[in-house]
Coordinates of C-alpha atoms in Angstrom, one line a residue:
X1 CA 27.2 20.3 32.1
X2 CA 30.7 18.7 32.2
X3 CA 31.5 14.8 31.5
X4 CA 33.4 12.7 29.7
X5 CA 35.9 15.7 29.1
X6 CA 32.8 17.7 27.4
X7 CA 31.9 20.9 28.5
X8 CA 28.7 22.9 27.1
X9 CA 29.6 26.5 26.7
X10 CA 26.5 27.3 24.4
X11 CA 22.9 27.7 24.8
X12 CA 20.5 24.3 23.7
X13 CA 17.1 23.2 24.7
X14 CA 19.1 19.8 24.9
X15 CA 19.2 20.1 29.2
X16 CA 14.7 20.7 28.5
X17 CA 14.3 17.8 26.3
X18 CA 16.7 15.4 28.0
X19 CA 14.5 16.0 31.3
X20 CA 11.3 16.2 29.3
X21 CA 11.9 12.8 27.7
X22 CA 13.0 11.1 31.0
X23 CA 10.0 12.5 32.7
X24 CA 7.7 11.5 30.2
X25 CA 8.9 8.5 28.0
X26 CA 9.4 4.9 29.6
X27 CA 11.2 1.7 28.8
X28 CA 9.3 0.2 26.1
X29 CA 10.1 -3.8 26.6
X30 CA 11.9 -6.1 28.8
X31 CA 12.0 -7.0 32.4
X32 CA 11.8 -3.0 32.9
X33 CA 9.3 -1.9 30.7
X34 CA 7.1 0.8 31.9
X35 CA 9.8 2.3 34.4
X36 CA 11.3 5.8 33.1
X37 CA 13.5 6.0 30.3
X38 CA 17.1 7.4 31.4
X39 CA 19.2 9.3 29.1
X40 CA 23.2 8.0 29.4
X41 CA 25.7 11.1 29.1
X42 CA 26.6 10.3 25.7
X43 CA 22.9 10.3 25.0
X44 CA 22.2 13.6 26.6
X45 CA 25.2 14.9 25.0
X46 CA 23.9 13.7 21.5
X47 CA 20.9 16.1 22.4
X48 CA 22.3 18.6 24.0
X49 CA 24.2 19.1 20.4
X50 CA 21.2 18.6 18.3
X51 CA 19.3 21.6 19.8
X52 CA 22.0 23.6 20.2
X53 CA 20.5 27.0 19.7
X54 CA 22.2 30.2 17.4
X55 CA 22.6 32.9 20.1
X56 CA 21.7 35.5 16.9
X57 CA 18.1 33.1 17.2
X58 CA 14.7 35.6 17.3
X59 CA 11.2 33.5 18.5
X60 CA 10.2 35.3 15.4
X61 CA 11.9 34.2 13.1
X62 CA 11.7 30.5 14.7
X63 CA 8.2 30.6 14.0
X64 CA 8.4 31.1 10.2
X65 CA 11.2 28.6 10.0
X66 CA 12.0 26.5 13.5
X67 CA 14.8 25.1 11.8
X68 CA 16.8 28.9 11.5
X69 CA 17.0 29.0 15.4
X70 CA 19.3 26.2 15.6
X71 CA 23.3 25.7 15.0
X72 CA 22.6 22.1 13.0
X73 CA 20.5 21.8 10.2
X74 CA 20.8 17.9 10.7
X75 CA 22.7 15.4 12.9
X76 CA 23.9 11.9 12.4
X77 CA 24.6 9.5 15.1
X78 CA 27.6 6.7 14.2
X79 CA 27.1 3.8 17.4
X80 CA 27.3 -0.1 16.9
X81 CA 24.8 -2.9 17.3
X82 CA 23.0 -3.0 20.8
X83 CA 23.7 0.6 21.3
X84 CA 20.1 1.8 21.8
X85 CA 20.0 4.0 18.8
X86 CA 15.8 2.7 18.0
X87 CA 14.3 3.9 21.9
X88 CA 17.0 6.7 21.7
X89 CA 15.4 8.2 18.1
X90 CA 11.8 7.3 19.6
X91 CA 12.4 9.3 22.7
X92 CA 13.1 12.3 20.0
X93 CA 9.8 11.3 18.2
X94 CA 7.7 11.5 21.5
X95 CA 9.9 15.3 21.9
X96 CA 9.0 16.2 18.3
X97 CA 5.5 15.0 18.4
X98 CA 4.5 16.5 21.8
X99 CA 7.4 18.2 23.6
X100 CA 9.4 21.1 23.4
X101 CA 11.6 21.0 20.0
X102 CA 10.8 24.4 18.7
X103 CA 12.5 27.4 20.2
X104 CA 10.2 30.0 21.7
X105 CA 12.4 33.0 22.6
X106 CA 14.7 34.0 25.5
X107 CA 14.0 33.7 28.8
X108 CA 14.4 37.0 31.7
X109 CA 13.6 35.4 34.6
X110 CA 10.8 33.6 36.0
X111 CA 9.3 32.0 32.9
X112 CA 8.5 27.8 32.8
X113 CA 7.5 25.2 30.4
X114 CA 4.3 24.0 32.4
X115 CA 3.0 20.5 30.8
X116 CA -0.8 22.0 31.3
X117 CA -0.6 24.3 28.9
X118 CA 0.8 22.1 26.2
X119 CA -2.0 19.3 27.2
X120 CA -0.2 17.2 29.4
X121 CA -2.1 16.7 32.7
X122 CA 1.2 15.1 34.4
X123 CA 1.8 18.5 36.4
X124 CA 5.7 18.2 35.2
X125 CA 7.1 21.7 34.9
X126 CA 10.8 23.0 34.1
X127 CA 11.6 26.8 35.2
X128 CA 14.0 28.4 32.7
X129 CA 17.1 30.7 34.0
X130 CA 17.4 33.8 32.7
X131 CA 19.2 34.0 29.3
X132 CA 17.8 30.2 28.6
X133 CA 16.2 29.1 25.7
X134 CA 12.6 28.6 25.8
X135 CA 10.6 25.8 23.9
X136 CA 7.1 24.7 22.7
X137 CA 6.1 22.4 20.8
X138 CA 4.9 22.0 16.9
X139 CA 1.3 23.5 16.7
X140 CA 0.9 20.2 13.8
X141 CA 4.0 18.3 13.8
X142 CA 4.3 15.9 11.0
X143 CA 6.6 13.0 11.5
X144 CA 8.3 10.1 8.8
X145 CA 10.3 7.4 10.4
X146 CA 12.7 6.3 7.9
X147 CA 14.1 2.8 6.5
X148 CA 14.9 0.8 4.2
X149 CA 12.6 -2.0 5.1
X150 CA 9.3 -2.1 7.2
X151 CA 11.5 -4.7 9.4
X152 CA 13.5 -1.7 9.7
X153 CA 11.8 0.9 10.5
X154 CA 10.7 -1.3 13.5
X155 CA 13.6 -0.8 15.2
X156 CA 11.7 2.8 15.6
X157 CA 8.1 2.5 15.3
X158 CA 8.2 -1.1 17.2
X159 CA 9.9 1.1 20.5
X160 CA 8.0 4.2 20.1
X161 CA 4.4 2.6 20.7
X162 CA 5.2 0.8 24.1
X163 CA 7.1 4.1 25.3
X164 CA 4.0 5.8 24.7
X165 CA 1.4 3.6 25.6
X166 CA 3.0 2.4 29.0
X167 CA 3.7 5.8 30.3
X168 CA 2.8 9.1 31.0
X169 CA 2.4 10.2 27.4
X170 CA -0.8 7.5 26.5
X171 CA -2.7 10.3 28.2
X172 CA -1.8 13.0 25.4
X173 CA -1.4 10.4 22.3
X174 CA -4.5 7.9 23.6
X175 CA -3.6 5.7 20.5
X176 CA -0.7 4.4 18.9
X177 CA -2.1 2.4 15.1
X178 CA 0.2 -0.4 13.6
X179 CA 1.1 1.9 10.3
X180 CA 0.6 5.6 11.7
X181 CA -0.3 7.4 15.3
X182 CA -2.4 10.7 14.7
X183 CA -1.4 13.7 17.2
X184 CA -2.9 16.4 18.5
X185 CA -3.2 19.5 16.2
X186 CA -4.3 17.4 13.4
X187 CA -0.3 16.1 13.3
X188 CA 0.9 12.3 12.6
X189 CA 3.7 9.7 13.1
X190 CA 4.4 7.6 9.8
X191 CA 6.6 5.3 8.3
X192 CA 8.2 5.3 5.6
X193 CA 10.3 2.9 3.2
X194 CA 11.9 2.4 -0.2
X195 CA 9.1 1.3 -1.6
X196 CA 6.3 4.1 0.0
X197 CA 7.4 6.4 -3.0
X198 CA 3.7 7.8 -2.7
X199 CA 4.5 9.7 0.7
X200 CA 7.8 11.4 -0.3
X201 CA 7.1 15.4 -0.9
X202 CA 4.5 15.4 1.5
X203 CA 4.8 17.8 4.3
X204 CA 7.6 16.9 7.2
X205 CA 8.9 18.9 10.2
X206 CA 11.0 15.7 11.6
X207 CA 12.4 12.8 9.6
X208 CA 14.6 10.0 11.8
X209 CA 16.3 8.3 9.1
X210 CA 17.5 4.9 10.8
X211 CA 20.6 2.6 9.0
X212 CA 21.4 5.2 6.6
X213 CA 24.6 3.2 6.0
X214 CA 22.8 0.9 3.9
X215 CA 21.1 3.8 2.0
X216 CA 22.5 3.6 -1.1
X217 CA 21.6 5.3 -4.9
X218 CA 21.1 1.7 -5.9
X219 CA 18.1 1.2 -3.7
X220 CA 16.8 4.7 -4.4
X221 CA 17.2 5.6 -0.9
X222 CA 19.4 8.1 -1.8
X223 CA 16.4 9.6 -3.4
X224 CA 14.3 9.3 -0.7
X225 CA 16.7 11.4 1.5
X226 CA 17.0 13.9 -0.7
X227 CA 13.3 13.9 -1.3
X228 CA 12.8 14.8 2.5
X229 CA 15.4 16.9 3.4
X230 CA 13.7 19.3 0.9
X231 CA 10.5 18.8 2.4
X232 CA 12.0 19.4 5.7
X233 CA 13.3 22.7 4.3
X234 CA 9.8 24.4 3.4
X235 CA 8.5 23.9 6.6
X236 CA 11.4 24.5 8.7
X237 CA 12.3 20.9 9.7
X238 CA 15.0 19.1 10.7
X239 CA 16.4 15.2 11.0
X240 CA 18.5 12.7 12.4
X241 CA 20.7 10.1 10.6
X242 CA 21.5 6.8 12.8
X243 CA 23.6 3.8 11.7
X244 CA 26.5 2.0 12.6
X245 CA 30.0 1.8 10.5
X246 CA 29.2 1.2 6.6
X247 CA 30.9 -0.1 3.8
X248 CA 33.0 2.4 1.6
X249 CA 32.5 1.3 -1.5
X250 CA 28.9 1.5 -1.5
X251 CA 29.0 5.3 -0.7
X252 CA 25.9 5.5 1.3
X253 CA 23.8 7.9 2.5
X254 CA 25.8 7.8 5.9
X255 CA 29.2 8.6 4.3
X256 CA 27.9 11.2 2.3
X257 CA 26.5 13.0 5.2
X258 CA 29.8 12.7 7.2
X259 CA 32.1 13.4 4.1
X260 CA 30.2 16.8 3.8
X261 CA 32.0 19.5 3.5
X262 CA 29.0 21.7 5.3
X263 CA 29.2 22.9 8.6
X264 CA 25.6 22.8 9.8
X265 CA 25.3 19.1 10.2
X266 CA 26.6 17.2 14.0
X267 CA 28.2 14.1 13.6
X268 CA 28.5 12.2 16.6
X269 CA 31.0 8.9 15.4
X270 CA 32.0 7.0 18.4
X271 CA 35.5 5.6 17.5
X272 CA 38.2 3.5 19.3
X273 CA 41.9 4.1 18.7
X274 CA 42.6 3.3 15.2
X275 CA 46.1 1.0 16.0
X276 CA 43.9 -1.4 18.1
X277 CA 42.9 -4.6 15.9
X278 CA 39.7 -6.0 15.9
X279 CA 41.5 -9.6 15.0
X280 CA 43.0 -9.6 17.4
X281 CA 40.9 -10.4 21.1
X282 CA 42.4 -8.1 23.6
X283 CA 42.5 -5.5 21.3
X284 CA 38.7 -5.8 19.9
X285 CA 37.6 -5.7 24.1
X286 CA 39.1 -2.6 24.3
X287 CA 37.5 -1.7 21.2
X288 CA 34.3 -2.6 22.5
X289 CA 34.6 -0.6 25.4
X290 CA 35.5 2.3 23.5
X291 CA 32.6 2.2 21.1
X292 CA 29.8 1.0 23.5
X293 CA 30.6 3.4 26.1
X294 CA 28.2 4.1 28.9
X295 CA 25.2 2.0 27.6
X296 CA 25.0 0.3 30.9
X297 CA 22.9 -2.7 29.7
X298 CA 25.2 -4.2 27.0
X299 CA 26.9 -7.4 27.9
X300 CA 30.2 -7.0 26.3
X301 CA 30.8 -10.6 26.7
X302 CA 27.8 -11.5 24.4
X303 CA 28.8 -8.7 21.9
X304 CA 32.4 -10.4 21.8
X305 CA 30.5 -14.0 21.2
X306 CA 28.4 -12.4 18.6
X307 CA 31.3 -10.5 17.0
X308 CA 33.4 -13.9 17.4
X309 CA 30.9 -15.8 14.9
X310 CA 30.5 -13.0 12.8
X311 CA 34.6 -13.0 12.5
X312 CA 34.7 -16.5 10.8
X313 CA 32.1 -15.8 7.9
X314 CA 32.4 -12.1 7.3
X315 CA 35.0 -10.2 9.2
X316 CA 34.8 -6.7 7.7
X317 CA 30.6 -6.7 8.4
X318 CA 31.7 -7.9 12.0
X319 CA 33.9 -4.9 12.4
X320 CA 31.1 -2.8 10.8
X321 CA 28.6 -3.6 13.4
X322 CA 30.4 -4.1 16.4
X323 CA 33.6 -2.7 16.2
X324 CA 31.4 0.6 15.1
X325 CA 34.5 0.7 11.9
X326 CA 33.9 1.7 8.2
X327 CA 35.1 -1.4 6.7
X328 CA 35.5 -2.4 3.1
X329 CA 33.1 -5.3 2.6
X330 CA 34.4 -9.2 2.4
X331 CA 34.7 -10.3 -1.2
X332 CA 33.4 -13.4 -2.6
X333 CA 29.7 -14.7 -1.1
X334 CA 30.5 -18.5 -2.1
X335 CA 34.0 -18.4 -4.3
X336 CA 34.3 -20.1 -7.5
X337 CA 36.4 -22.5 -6.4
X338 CA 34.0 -24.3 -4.1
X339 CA 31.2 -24.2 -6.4
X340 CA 32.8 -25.8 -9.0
X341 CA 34.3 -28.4 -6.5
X342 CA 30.7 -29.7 -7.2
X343 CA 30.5 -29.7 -10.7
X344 CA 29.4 -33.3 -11.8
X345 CA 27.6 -33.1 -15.4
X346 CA 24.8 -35.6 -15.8
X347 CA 22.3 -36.2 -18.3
X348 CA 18.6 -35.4 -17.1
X349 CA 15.9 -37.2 -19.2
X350 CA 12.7 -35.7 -20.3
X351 CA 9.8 -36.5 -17.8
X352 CA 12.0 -35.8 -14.8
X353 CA 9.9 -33.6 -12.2
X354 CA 12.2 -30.1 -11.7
X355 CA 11.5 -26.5 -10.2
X356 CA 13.0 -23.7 -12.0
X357 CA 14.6 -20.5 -10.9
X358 CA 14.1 -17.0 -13.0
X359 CA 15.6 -13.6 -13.2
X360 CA 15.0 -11.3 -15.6
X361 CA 16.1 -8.0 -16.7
X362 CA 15.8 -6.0 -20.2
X363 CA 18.6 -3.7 -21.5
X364 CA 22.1 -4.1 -18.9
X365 CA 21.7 -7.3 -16.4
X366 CA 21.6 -10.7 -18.2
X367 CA 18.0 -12.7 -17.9
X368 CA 18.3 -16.6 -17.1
X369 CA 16.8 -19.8 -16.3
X370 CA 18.3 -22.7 -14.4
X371 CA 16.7 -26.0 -13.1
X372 CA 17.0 -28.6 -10.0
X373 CA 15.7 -31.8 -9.9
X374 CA 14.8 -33.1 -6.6
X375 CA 17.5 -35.2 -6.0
X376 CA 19.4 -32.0 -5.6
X377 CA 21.4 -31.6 -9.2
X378 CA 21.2 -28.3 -11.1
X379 CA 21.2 -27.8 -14.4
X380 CA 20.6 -24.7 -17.4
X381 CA 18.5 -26.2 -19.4
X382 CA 18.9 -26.4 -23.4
X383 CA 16.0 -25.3 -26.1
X384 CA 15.8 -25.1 -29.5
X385 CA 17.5 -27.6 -32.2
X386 CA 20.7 -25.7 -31.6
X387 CA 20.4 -26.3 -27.8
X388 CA 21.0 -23.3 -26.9
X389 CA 21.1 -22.3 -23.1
X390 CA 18.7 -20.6 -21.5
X391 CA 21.0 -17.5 -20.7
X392 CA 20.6 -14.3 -22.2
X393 CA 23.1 -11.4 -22.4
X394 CA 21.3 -8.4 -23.9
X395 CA 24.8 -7.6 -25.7
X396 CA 25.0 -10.6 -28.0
X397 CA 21.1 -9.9 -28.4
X398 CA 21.3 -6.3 -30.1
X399 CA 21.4 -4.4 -26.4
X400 CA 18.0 -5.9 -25.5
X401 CA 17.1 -9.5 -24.1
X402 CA 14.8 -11.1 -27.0
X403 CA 11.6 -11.5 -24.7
X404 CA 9.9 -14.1 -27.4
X405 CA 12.9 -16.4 -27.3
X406 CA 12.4 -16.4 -23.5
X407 CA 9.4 -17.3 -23.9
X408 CA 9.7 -19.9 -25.9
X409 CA 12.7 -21.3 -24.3
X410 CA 10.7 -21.2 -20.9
X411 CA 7.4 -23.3 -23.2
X412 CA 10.0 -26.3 -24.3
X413 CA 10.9 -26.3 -20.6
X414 CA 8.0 -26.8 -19.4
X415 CA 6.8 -29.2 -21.9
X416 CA 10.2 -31.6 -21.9
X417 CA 10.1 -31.7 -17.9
X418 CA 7.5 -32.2 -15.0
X419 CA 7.9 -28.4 -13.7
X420 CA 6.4 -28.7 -10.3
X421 CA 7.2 -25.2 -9.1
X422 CA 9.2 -22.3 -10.7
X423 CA 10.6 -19.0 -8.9
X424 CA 10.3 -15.9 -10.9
X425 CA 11.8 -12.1 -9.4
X426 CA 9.1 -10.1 -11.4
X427 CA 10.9 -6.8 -12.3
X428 CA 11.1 -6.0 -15.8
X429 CA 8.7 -9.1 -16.4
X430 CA 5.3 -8.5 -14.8
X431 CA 3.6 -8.7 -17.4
X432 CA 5.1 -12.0 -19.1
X433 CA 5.2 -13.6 -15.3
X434 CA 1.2 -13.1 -15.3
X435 CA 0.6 -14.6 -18.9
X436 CA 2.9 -17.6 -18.1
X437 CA 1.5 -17.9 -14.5
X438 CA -2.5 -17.9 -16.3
X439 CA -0.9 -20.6 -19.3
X440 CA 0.8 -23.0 -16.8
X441 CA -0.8 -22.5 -13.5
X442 CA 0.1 -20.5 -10.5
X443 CA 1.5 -22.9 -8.6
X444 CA 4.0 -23.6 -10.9
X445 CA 4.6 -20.0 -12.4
X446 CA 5.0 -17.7 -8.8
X447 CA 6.5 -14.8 -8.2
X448 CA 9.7 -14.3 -6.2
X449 CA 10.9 -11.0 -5.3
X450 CA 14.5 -10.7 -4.4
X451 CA 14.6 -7.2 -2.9
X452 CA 13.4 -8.5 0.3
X453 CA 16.3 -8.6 2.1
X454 CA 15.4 -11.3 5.0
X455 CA 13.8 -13.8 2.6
X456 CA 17.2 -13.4 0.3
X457 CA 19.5 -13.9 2.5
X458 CA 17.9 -16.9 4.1
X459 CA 17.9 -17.4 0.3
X460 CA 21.4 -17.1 -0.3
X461 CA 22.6 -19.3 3.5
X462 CA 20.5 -22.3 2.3
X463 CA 22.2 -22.3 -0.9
X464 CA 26.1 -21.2 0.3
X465 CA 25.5 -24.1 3.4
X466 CA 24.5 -26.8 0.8
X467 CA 27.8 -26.5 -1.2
X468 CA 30.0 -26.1 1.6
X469 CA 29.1 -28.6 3.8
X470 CA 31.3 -31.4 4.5
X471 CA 28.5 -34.1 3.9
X472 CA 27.1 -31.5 1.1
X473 CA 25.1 -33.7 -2.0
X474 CA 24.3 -31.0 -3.7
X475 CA 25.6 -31.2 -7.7
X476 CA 25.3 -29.1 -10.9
X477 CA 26.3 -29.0 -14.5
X478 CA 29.2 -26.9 -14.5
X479 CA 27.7 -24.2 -16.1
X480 CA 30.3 -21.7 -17.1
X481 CA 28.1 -18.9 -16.7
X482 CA 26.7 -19.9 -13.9
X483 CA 30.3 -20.4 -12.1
X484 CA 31.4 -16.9 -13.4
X485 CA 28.3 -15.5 -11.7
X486 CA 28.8 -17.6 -8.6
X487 CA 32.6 -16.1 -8.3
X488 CA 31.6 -12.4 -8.8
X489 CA 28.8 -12.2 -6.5
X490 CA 29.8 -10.2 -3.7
X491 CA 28.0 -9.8 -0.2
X492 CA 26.8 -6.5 0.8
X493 CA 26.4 -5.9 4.2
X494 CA 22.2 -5.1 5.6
X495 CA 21.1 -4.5 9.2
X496 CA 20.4 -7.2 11.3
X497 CA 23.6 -9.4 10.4
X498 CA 22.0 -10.4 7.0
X499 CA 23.5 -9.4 3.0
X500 CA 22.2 -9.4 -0.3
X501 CA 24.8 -10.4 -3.0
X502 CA 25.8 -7.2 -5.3
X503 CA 28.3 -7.1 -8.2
X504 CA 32.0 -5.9 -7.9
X505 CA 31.9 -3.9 -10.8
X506 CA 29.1 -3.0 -13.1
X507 CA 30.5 -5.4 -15.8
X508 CA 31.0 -8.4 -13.2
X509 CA 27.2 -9.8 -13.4
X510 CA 26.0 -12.0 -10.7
X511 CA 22.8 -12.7 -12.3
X512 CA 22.9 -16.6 -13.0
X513 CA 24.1 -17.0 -9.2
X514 CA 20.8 -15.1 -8.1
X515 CA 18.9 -17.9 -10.5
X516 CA 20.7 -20.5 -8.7
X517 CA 19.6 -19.0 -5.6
X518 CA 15.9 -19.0 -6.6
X519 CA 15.9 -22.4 -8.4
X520 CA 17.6 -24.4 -5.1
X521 CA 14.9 -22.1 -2.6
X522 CA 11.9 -23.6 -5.3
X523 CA 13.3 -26.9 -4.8
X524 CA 13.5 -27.4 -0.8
X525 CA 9.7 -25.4 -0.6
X526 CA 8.7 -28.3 -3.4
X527 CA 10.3 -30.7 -1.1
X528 CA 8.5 -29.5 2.1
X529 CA 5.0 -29.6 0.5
X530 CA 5.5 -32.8 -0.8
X531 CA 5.9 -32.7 -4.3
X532 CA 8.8 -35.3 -4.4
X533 CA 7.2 -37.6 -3.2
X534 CA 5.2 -40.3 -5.9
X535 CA 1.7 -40.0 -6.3
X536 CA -0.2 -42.7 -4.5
X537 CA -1.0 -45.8 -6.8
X538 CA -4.4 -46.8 -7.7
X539 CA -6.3 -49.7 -6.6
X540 CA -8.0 -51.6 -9.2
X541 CA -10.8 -53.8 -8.4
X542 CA -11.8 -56.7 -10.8
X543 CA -15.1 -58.3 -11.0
X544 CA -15.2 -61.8 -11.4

């Protein structure tokens, strides 16, 4: 093969799983869904260079370990946003499921990979030259498609169903499940995320790890990729790595991998000329170009909209996606400045119906409490005869947050104000959450969980559009630690154009900014349900 100045001089099973997978897998949605899935060059070159095969490669020794026969161990795939990275990685599930991905020997002459004696009734066969590698596929092929989040690991599983059930392949795999797809030879299809800890060290010949730029120690994905890479070592497995440009100062799982010093892992990065500037619009189309290639169906003039919105709120996490860069991430979410532009100190009476915001944490991270009334003004509430705010650093506590004056800090609270609903991330405080939630009420005590990335961020936008808005009439106390919080909070770049806030530094908390979050997010649900609005007044009848 020879294209886009690439020549393959090497033996790879990448020319019988390209035509394998465009004979057998379809366009799973859209106006075209159903009609056969076609490989781009860049794609088949992607494969081509994944199954690359050792020439030293025995069909013995492939069948105690499949992974030995070829020249990468595991490949990572660098494109931008639109690309087609999710059909892409589920055309390789459908190859490691069913098709040929293990290498069966050498051929002499004659020899073909005839669908019929694999199970496949479609008739499709592919006659191998002599000196080609042969394949076959896993007699039990066990699968884990990789993310994050489940929302994530959509971008996968979501493409891989209608691929298979739309075409050729519903015949072999008669039924695709919502959380899993069994195969034949008593094999499977799972998925897999952060918080699916239970599955890691099971058994895996394929792992497609997807937006491994966001996989960070922090979220202990870090561990999860380590965790199946050695799986995928004992039985002779290999994987695949896809995400766009990341942030450097996160040190992912993606820069890791391409940092590596190892030879046996292809990195495919698709980069534009490093003097173009992506602020600049002529520049950033040729960028564009560059990065997006030969993927025929992406509008580059909606890509430069998207990028061009992006630009104005977050530049370096526009560049990241789009521009296919590794880009420091921006630096303040909100800025100190703004938020205490809106800074107006008021006194809030006892009786006055509030929600309440909560984040907790035990030995490191600092565990507060802030309040809103529904008039829009937030406040940290005071408890105790020494009015003391209801902040906590662990390090002015002895290296530990003193749980009983939380809780009765969080009693007084509840007692001085009409507490209509309250926010609480549970981590750390489970246990305390469900006493408080059975003492006051669930409805007023619920739990809040700020790992999830989508409800965060929508989170974290309601909150950062309320303060900067021009006709904004949002207010709060001026907190100090609140403000310092506010101005360290950082945004760190997830999938799908959304963030969570991070800190700059492990000493640079954010933790009363995430309360703020919470506490405003209590106050507009208690809004939309009704709760500010006064209960209806009584009738009284009089009998004369």
């Amino acid at each position: 093969m020879t294209g886009n100045d690439r020549v393959v001089r090497w033996p790879t099973l990448g020319f019988l799983v390209g035509d394998w997978i465009e004979q057998h897998c379809v366009i799973p949605d859209g106006f075209s869904a159903g009609e056969p899935y076609e490989l781009t060059d860049e794609m088949l070159w992607f494969y081509l260079s994944h199954y690359r095969v050792k020439p030293e490669a025995t069909r013995e020794r492939s069948m105690l370990s499949p992974a030995s026969a070829f020249y990468y161990r595991r490949s990572q795939l660098v494109r931008p946003q639109k690309w087609g990275k999710g059909p892409l990685t589920a055309s390789q599930v459908c190859v490691e499921a069913v098709g040929p991905a293990v290498f069966a020997g050498w051929a002499e002459g004659g020899e073909r990979y005839d669908c019929r004696l694999h199970g496949c009734d479609c008739g499709w066969q592919w006659e191998y030259e002599p000196g080609d590698p042969m394949g076959m596929p896993w007699p039990t092929p066990l699968i884990q498609i990789t993310a994050f989040s489940e929302e994530q690991t959509d971008n996968i599983y979501g493409a891989l169903k209608p691929m298979i059930d739309k075409g050729p392949l519903s015949d072999l795999i008669p039924k695709t499940g919502e959380e899993f797809i069994r195969l034949p030879g008593g094999g499977r299809i799972d998925t897999v995320t952060s918080s699916a800890q239970s599955r890691l060290g099971q058994r895996v010949t394929f792992v497609p790890q997807d937006e491994t730029g966001i996989w960070t120690t922090e979220n202990k994905m870090q561990k999860v990729a380590d965790t199946q890479r050695r799986g995928l070592a004992g039985m002779g497995g290999r994987s695949t790595e896809t995400t766009n440009g990341w942030d450097p100062s996160e040190n992912s799982v993606a820069q890791r991998t391409y940092e590596a010093k190892v030879k046996d892992i292809y990195r495919d990065f698709a980069k534009a000329p490093g003097e173009l500037d992506y602020k600049k619009k002529a520049d950033r189309r040729k960028i564009h170009q560059a990065v997006y290639g030969d993927s025929w169906w992406v509008d580059l003039d909606v890509i430069e909209g998207e990028a061009l919105e992006l630009l104005e709120r977050d530049p370096a996490q526009a560049e990241r996606f789009f521009g296919n860069r590794i880009v420091a991430g921006v630096g303040a979410w909100l800025g100190r400045h703004r938020w205490d532009a809106l800074a107006a100190p008021r006194e809030v009476p006892d009786g006055t119906t509030i929600v309440i915001g909560f984040d907790g944490s035990d030995i490191d991270d600092w565990t507060g409490l802030r309040a809103e009334t529904l008039d829009g003004y937030q406040f940290t509430p005071t408890y105790s005869s020494l009015e003391l705010p209801t902040v906590w650093n662990p390090a002015d506590w002895g290296g530990q947050v003193p749980r009983l004056e939380v809780d009765a800090a969080l009693d007084e609270v509840m007692t001085r104000y009409k507490v209509v609903r309250g926010y609480f991330d549970p981590p750390y405080w489970e246990s305390e959450i469900d006493a408080w939630a059975a003492k006051y009420g669930d409805k007023r005590i619920a739990r809040w969980a700020t790992y999830r990335t989508v409800q965060m961020h929508a989170a974290a936008e309601r909150l950062l559009t309320d303060v900067t808005k021009a006709s904004a009439t949002f207010r709060h106390d001026g907190c100090e630690d609140a403000s310092t919080h506010v101005g360290n909070a950082r945004r760190s770049a997830r999938t799908g154009g959304r963030y969570v806030l991070s800190k700059p530094a492990p000493h640079q908390k954010i933790d009363m900014a995430v309360v703020s979050i919470l506490t405003h997010e209590a106050a507009f649900d208690a809004i939309a349900d009704g709760l500010a609005k006064p209960p209806p007044r009584r009738r009284t009848t009089v009998l004369r």
